[in-house]
mmCIF file of C-alpha atoms and ligand atoms in Angstrom:
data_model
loop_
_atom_site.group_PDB
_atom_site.id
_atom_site.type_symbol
_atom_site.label_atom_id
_atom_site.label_comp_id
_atom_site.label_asym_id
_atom_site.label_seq_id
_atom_site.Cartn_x
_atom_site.Cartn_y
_atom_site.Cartn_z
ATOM 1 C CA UNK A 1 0.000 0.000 0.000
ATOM 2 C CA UNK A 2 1.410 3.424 -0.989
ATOM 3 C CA UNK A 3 2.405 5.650 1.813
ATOM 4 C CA UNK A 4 0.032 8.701 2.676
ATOM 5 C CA UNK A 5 0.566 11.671 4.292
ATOM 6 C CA UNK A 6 -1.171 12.818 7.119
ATOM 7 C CA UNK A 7 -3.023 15.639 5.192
ATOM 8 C CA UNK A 8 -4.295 13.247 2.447
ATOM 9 C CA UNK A 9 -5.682 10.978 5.487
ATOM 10 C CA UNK A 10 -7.706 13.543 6.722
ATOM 11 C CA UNK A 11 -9.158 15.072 3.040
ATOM 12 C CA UNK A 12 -10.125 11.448 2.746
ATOM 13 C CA UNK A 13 -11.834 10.633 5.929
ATOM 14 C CA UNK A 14 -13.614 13.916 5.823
ATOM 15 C CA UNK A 15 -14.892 13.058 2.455
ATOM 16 C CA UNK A 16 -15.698 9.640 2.339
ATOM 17 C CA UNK A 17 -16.678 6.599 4.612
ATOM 18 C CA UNK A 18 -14.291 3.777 5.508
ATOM 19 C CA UNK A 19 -15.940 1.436 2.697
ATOM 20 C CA UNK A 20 -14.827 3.886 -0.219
ATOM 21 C CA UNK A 21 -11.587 4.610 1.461
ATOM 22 C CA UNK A 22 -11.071 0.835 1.717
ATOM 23 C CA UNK A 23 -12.051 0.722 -1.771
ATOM 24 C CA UNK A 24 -9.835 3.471 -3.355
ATOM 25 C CA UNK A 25 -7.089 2.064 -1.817
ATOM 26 C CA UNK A 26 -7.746 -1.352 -2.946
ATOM 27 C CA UNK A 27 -7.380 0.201 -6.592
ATOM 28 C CA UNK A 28 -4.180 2.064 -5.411
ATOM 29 C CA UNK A 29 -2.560 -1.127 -3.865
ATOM 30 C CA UNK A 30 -3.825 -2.925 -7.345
ATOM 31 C CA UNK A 31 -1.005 -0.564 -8.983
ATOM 32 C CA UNK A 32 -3.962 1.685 -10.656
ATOM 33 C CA UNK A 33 -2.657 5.049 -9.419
ATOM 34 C CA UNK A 34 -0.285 5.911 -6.084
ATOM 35 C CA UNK A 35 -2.470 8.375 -4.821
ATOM 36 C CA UNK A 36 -5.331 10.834 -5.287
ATOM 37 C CA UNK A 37 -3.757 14.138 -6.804
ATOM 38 C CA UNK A 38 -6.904 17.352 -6.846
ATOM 39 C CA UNK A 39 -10.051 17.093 -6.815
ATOM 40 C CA UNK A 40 -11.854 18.403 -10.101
ATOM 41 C CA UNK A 41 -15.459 18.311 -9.682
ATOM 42 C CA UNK A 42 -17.902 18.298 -7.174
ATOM 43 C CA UNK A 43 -20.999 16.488 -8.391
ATOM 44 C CA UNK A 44 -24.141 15.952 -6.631
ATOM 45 C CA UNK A 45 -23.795 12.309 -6.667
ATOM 46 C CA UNK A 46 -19.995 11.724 -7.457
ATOM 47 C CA UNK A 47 -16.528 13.492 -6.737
ATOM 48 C CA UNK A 48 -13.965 13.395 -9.422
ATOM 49 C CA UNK A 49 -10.474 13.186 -8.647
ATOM 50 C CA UNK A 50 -7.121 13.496 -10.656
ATOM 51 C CA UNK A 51 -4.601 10.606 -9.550
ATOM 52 C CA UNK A 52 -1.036 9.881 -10.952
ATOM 53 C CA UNK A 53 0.810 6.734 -11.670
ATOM 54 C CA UNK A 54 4.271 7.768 -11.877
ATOM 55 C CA UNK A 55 3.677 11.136 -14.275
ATOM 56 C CA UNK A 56 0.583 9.364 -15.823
ATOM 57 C CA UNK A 57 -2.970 11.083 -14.781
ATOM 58 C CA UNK A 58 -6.151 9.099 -14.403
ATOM 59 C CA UNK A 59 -9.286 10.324 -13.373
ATOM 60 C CA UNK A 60 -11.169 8.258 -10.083
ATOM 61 C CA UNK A 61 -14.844 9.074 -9.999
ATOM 62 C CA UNK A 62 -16.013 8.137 -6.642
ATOM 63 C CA UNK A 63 -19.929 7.884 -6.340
ATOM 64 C CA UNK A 64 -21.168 9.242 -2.872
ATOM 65 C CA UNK A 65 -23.257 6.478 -1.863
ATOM 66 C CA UNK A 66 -25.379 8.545 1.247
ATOM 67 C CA UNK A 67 -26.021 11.582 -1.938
ATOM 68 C CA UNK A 68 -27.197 8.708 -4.919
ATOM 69 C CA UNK A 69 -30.376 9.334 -5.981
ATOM 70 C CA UNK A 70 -30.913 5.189 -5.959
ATOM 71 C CA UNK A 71 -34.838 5.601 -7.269
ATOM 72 C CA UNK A 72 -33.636 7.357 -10.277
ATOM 73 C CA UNK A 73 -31.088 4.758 -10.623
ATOM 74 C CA UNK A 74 -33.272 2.343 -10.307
ATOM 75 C CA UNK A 75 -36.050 3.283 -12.355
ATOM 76 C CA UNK A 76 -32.764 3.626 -15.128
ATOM 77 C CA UNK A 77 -31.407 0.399 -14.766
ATOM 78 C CA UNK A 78 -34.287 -2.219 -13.644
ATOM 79 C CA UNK A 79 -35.449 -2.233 -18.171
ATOM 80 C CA UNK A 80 -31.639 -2.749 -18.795
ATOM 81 C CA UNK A 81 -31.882 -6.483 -19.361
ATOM 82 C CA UNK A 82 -27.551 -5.917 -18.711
ATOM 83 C CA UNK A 83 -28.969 -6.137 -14.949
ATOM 84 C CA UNK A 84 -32.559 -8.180 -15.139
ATOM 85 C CA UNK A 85 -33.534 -9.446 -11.520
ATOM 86 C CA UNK A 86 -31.693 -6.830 -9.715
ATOM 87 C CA UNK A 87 -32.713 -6.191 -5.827
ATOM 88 C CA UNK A 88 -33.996 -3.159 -4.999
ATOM 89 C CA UNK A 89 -31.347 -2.555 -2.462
ATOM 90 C CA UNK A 90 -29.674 0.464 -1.977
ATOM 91 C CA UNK A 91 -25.415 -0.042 -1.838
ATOM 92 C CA UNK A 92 -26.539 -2.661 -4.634
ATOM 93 C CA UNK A 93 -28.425 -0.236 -7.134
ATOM 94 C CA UNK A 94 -25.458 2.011 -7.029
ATOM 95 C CA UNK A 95 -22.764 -0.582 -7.350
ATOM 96 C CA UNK A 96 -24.717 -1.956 -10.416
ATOM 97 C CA UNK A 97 -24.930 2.051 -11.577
ATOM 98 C CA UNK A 98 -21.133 2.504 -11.776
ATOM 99 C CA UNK A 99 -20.563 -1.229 -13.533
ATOM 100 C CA UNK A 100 -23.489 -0.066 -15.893
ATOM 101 C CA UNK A 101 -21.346 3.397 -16.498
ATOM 102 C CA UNK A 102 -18.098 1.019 -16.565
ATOM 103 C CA UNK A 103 -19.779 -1.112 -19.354
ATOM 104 C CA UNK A 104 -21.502 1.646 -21.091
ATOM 105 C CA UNK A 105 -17.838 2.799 -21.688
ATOM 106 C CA UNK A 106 -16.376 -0.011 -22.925
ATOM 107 C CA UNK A 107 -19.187 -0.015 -25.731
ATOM 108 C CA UNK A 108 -19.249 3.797 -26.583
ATOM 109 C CA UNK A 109 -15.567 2.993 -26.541
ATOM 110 C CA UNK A 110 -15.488 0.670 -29.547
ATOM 111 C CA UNK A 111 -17.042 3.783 -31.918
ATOM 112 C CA UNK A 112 -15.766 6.844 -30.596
ATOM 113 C CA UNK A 113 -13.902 8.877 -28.374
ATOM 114 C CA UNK A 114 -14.579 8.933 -24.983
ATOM 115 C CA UNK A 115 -12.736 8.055 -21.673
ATOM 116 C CA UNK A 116 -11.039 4.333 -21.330
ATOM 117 C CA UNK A 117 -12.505 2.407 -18.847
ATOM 118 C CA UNK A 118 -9.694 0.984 -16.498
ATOM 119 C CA UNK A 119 -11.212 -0.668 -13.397
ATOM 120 C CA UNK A 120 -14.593 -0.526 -11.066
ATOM 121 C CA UNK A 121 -15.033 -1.149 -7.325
ATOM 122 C CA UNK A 122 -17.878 -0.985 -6.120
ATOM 123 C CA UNK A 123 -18.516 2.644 -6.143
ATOM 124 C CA UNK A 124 -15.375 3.678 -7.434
ATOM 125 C CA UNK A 125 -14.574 3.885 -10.820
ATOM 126 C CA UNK A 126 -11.214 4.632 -12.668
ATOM 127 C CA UNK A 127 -10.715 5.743 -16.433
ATOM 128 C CA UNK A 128 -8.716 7.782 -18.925
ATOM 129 C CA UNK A 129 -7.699 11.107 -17.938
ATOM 130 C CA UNK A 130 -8.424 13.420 -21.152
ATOM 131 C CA UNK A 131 -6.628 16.595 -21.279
ATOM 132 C CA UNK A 132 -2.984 18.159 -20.959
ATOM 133 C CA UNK A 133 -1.566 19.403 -17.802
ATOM 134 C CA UNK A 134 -5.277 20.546 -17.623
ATOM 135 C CA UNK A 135 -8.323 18.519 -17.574
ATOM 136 C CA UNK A 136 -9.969 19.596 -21.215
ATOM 137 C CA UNK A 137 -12.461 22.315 -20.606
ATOM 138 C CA UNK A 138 -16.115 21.186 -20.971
ATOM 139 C CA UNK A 139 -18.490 22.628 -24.024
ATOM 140 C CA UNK A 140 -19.878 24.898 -22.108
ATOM 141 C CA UNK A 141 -16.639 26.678 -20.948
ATOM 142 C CA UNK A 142 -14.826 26.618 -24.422
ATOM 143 C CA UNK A 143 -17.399 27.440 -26.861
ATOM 144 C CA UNK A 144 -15.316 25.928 -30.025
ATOM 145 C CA UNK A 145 -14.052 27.930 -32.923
ATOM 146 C CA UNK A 146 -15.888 26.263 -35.591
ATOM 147 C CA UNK A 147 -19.695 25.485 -34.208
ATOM 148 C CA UNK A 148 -20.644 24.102 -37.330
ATOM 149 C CA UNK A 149 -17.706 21.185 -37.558
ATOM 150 C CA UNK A 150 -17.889 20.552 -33.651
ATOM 151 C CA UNK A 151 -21.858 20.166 -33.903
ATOM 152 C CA UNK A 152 -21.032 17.788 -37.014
ATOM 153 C CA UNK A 153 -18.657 15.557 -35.047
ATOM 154 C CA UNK A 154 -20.728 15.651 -32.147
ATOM 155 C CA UNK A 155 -23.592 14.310 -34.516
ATOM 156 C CA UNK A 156 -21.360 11.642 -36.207
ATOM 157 C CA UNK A 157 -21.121 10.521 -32.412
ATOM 158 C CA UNK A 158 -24.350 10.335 -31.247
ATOM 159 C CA UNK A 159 -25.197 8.388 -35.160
ATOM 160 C CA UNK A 160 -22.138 5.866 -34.047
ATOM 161 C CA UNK A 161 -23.522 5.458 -30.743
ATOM 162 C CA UNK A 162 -27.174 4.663 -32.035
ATOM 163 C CA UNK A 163 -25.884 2.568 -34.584
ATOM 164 C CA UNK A 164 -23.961 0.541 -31.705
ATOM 165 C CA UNK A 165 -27.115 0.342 -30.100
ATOM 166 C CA UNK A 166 -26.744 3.017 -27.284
ATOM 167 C CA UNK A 167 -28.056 6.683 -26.246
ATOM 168 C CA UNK A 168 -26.238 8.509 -23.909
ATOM 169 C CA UNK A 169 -29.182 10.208 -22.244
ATOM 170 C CA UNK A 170 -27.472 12.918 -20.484
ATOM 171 C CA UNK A 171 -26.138 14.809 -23.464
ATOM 172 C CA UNK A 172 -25.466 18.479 -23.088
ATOM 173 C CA UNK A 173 -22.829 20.661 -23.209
ATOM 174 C CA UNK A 174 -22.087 19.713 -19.332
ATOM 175 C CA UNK A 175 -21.066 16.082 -20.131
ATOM 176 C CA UNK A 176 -18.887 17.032 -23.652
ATOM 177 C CA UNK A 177 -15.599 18.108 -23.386
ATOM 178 C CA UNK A 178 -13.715 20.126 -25.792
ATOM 179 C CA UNK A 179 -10.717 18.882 -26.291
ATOM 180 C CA UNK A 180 -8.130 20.871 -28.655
ATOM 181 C CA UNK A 181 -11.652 20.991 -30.871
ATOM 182 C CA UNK A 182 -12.324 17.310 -30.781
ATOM 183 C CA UNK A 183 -15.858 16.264 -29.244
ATOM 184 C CA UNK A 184 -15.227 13.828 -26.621
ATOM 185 C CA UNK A 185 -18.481 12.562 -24.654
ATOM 186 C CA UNK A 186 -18.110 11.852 -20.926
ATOM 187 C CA UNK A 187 -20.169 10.835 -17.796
ATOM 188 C CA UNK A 188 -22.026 7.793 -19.434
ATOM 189 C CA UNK A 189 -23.712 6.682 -16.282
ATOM 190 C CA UNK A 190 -27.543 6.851 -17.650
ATOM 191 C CA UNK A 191 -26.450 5.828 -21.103
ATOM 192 C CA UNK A 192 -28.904 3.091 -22.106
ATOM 193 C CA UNK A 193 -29.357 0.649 -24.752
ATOM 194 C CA UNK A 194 -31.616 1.621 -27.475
ATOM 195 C CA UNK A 195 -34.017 -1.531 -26.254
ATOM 196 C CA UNK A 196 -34.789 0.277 -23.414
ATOM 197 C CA UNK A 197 -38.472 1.214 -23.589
ATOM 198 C CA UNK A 198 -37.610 5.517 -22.642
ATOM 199 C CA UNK A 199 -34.205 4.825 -25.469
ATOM 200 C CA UNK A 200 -36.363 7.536 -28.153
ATOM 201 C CA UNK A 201 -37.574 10.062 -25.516
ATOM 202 C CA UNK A 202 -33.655 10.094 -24.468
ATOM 203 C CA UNK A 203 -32.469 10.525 -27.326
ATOM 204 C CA UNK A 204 -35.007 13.495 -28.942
ATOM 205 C CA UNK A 205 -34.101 15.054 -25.666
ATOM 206 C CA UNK A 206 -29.833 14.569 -26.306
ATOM 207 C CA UNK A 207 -30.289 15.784 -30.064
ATOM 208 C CA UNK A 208 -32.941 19.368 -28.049
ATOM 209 C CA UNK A 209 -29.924 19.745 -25.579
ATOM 210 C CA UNK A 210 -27.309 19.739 -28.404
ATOM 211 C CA UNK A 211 -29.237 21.627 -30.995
ATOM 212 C CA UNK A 212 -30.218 24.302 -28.615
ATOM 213 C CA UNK A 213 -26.915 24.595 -27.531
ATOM 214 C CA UNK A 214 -25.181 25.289 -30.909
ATOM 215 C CA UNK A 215 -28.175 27.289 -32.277
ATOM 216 C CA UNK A 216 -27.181 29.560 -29.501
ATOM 217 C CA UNK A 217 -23.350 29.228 -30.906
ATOM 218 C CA UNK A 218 -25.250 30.956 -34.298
ATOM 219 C CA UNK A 219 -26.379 27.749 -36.126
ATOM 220 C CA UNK A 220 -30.035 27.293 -37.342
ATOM 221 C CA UNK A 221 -30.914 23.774 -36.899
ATOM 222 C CA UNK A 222 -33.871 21.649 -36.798
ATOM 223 C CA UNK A 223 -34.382 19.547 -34.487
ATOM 224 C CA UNK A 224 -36.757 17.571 -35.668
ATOM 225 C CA UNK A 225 -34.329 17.404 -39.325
ATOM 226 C CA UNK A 226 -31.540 16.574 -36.548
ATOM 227 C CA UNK A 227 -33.271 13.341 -34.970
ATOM 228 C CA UNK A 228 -34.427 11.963 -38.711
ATOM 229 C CA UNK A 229 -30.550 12.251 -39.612
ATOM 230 C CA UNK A 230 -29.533 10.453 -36.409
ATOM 231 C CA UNK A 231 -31.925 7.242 -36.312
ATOM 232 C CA UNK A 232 -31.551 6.782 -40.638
ATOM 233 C CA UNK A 233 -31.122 3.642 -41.587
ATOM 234 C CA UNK A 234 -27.871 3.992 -43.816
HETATM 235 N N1 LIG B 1 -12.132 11.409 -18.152
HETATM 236 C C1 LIG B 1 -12.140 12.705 -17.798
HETATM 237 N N2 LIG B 1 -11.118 13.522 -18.177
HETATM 238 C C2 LIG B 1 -11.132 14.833 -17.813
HETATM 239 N N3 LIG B 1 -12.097 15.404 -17.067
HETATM 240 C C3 LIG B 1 -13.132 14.639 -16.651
HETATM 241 C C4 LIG B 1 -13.213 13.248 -16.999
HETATM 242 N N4 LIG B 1 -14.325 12.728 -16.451
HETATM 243 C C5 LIG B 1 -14.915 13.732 -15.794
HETATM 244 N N5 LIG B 1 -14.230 14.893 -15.897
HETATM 245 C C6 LIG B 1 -14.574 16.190 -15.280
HETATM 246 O O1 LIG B 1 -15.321 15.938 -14.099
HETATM 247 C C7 LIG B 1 -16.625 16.505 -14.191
HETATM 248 C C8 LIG B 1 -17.661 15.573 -13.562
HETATM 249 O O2 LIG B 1 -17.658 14.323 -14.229
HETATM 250 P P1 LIG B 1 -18.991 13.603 -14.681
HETATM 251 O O3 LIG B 1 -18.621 12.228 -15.122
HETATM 252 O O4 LIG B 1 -19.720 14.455 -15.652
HETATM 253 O O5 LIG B 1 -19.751 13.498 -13.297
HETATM 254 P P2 LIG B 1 -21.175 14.028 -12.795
HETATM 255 O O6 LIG B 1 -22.023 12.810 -12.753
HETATM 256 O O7 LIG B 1 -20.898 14.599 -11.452
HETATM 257 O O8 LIG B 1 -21.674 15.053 -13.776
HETATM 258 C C9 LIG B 1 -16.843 16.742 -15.660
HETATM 259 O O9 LIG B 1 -17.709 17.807 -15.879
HETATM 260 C C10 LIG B 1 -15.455 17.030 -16.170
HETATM 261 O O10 LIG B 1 -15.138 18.395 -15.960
HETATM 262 MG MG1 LIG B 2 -21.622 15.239 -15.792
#
């Protein structure tokens, strides 16, 4: 187990309970990451942490368990036949939400850009850190310099997603990141498969999200035009 300093000890145990301390240091001991590095967002359900290996950044997302909404989370996952016969139990729901967000990954993974998956524990998750020195800013901080070519590539994704049989369901400017003018698509914990029986009201209201967004950036799109494009056979 990696040594920690006093301070880090007390960030931690202030944070989180002894379970999910247990648990990120599980991943650490694993040879994952030596320790947590800064803490980069503040979620209402999860904390996201830098953490190096060496000079090599990952990014641990650590699900509060006490702050999940676990009805939501439920009502998400109990169509996914990924998780059929699930318990409605509490610690349970949410471990099964951060495998579902670990699997969901892996998928969106095999057609476009997003984060790399690397490990899950319970509610602990590790992937791909994507950025510089600096986490890449999201949409909504770095509007990009070409609306029309980033709103294209963001459509290609959500048509390569579909197509791979999966909607993200929390699109928006909050959950894309811009990096260096590349789309990348993060935070794919509600992402469901297009069997699910809600799969076309999530994705009408990705494609409102995304148009409304870069109509603001000066574009004039359809919505409507936007969804036909997306779910086209071709
Ligand atoms: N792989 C990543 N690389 C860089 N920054 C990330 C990554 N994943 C998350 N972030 C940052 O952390 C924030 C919260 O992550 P997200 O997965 O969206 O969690 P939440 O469920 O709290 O919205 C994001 O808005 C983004 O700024
Ligand atoms: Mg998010």
């Amino acid at each position: 187990m990696p040594k920690k300093t006093k301070e880090e000890w007390k960030i931690y145990k202030n944070v989180f309970d002894s379970a999910t301390i247990l648990n990120i240091f599980k991943l650490s001991s694993q040879g994952h990451f030596d320790g947590l590095e800064s803490p980069i967002a503040l979620g209402k359900e999860a904390n996201v942490f830098t953490a190096l290996k060496g000079k090599q950044r990952i990014i641990v997302k650590i699900y509060r368990v006490e702050n999940c909404n676990f009805n939501k989370m439920y009502s998400y996952i109990a169509p996914d036949p990924r998780f059929s016969g699930l318990k409605k139990r509490r610690r349970l729901i949410i471990f099964s939400w951060v495998q579902r967000e670990y699997r969901n990954l892996l998928k969106a993974r095999q057609v476009i850009r997003v984060p790399t998956p690397i490990a899950v524990k319970d509610n602990v998750l590790l992937m791909e850190f994507i950025g510089r020195e600096q986490p890449a800013p999201l949409l909504k901080d770095l509007p990009p310099k070409s609306p029309k070519k980033f709103f294209e590539k963001t459509m290609n994704n959500v048509k390569k997603l579909y197509k791979a049989g999966l909607v993200h369901a929390d699109l928006s400017e909050f959950n894309i990141l811009n990096f260096e003018e590349e789309p990348v698509f993060i935070d794919f914990s509600q992402a469901t498969i297009t069997k699910h029986p809600q799969a076309q009201e999530f994705l009408e209201r990705d494609v409102r999200n995304v148009v409304k967004y870069f109509n603001k950036q000066g574009l004039e799109l359809d919505e409507k035009e936007v969804y036909e494009e997306i779910i086209r056979v071709n």
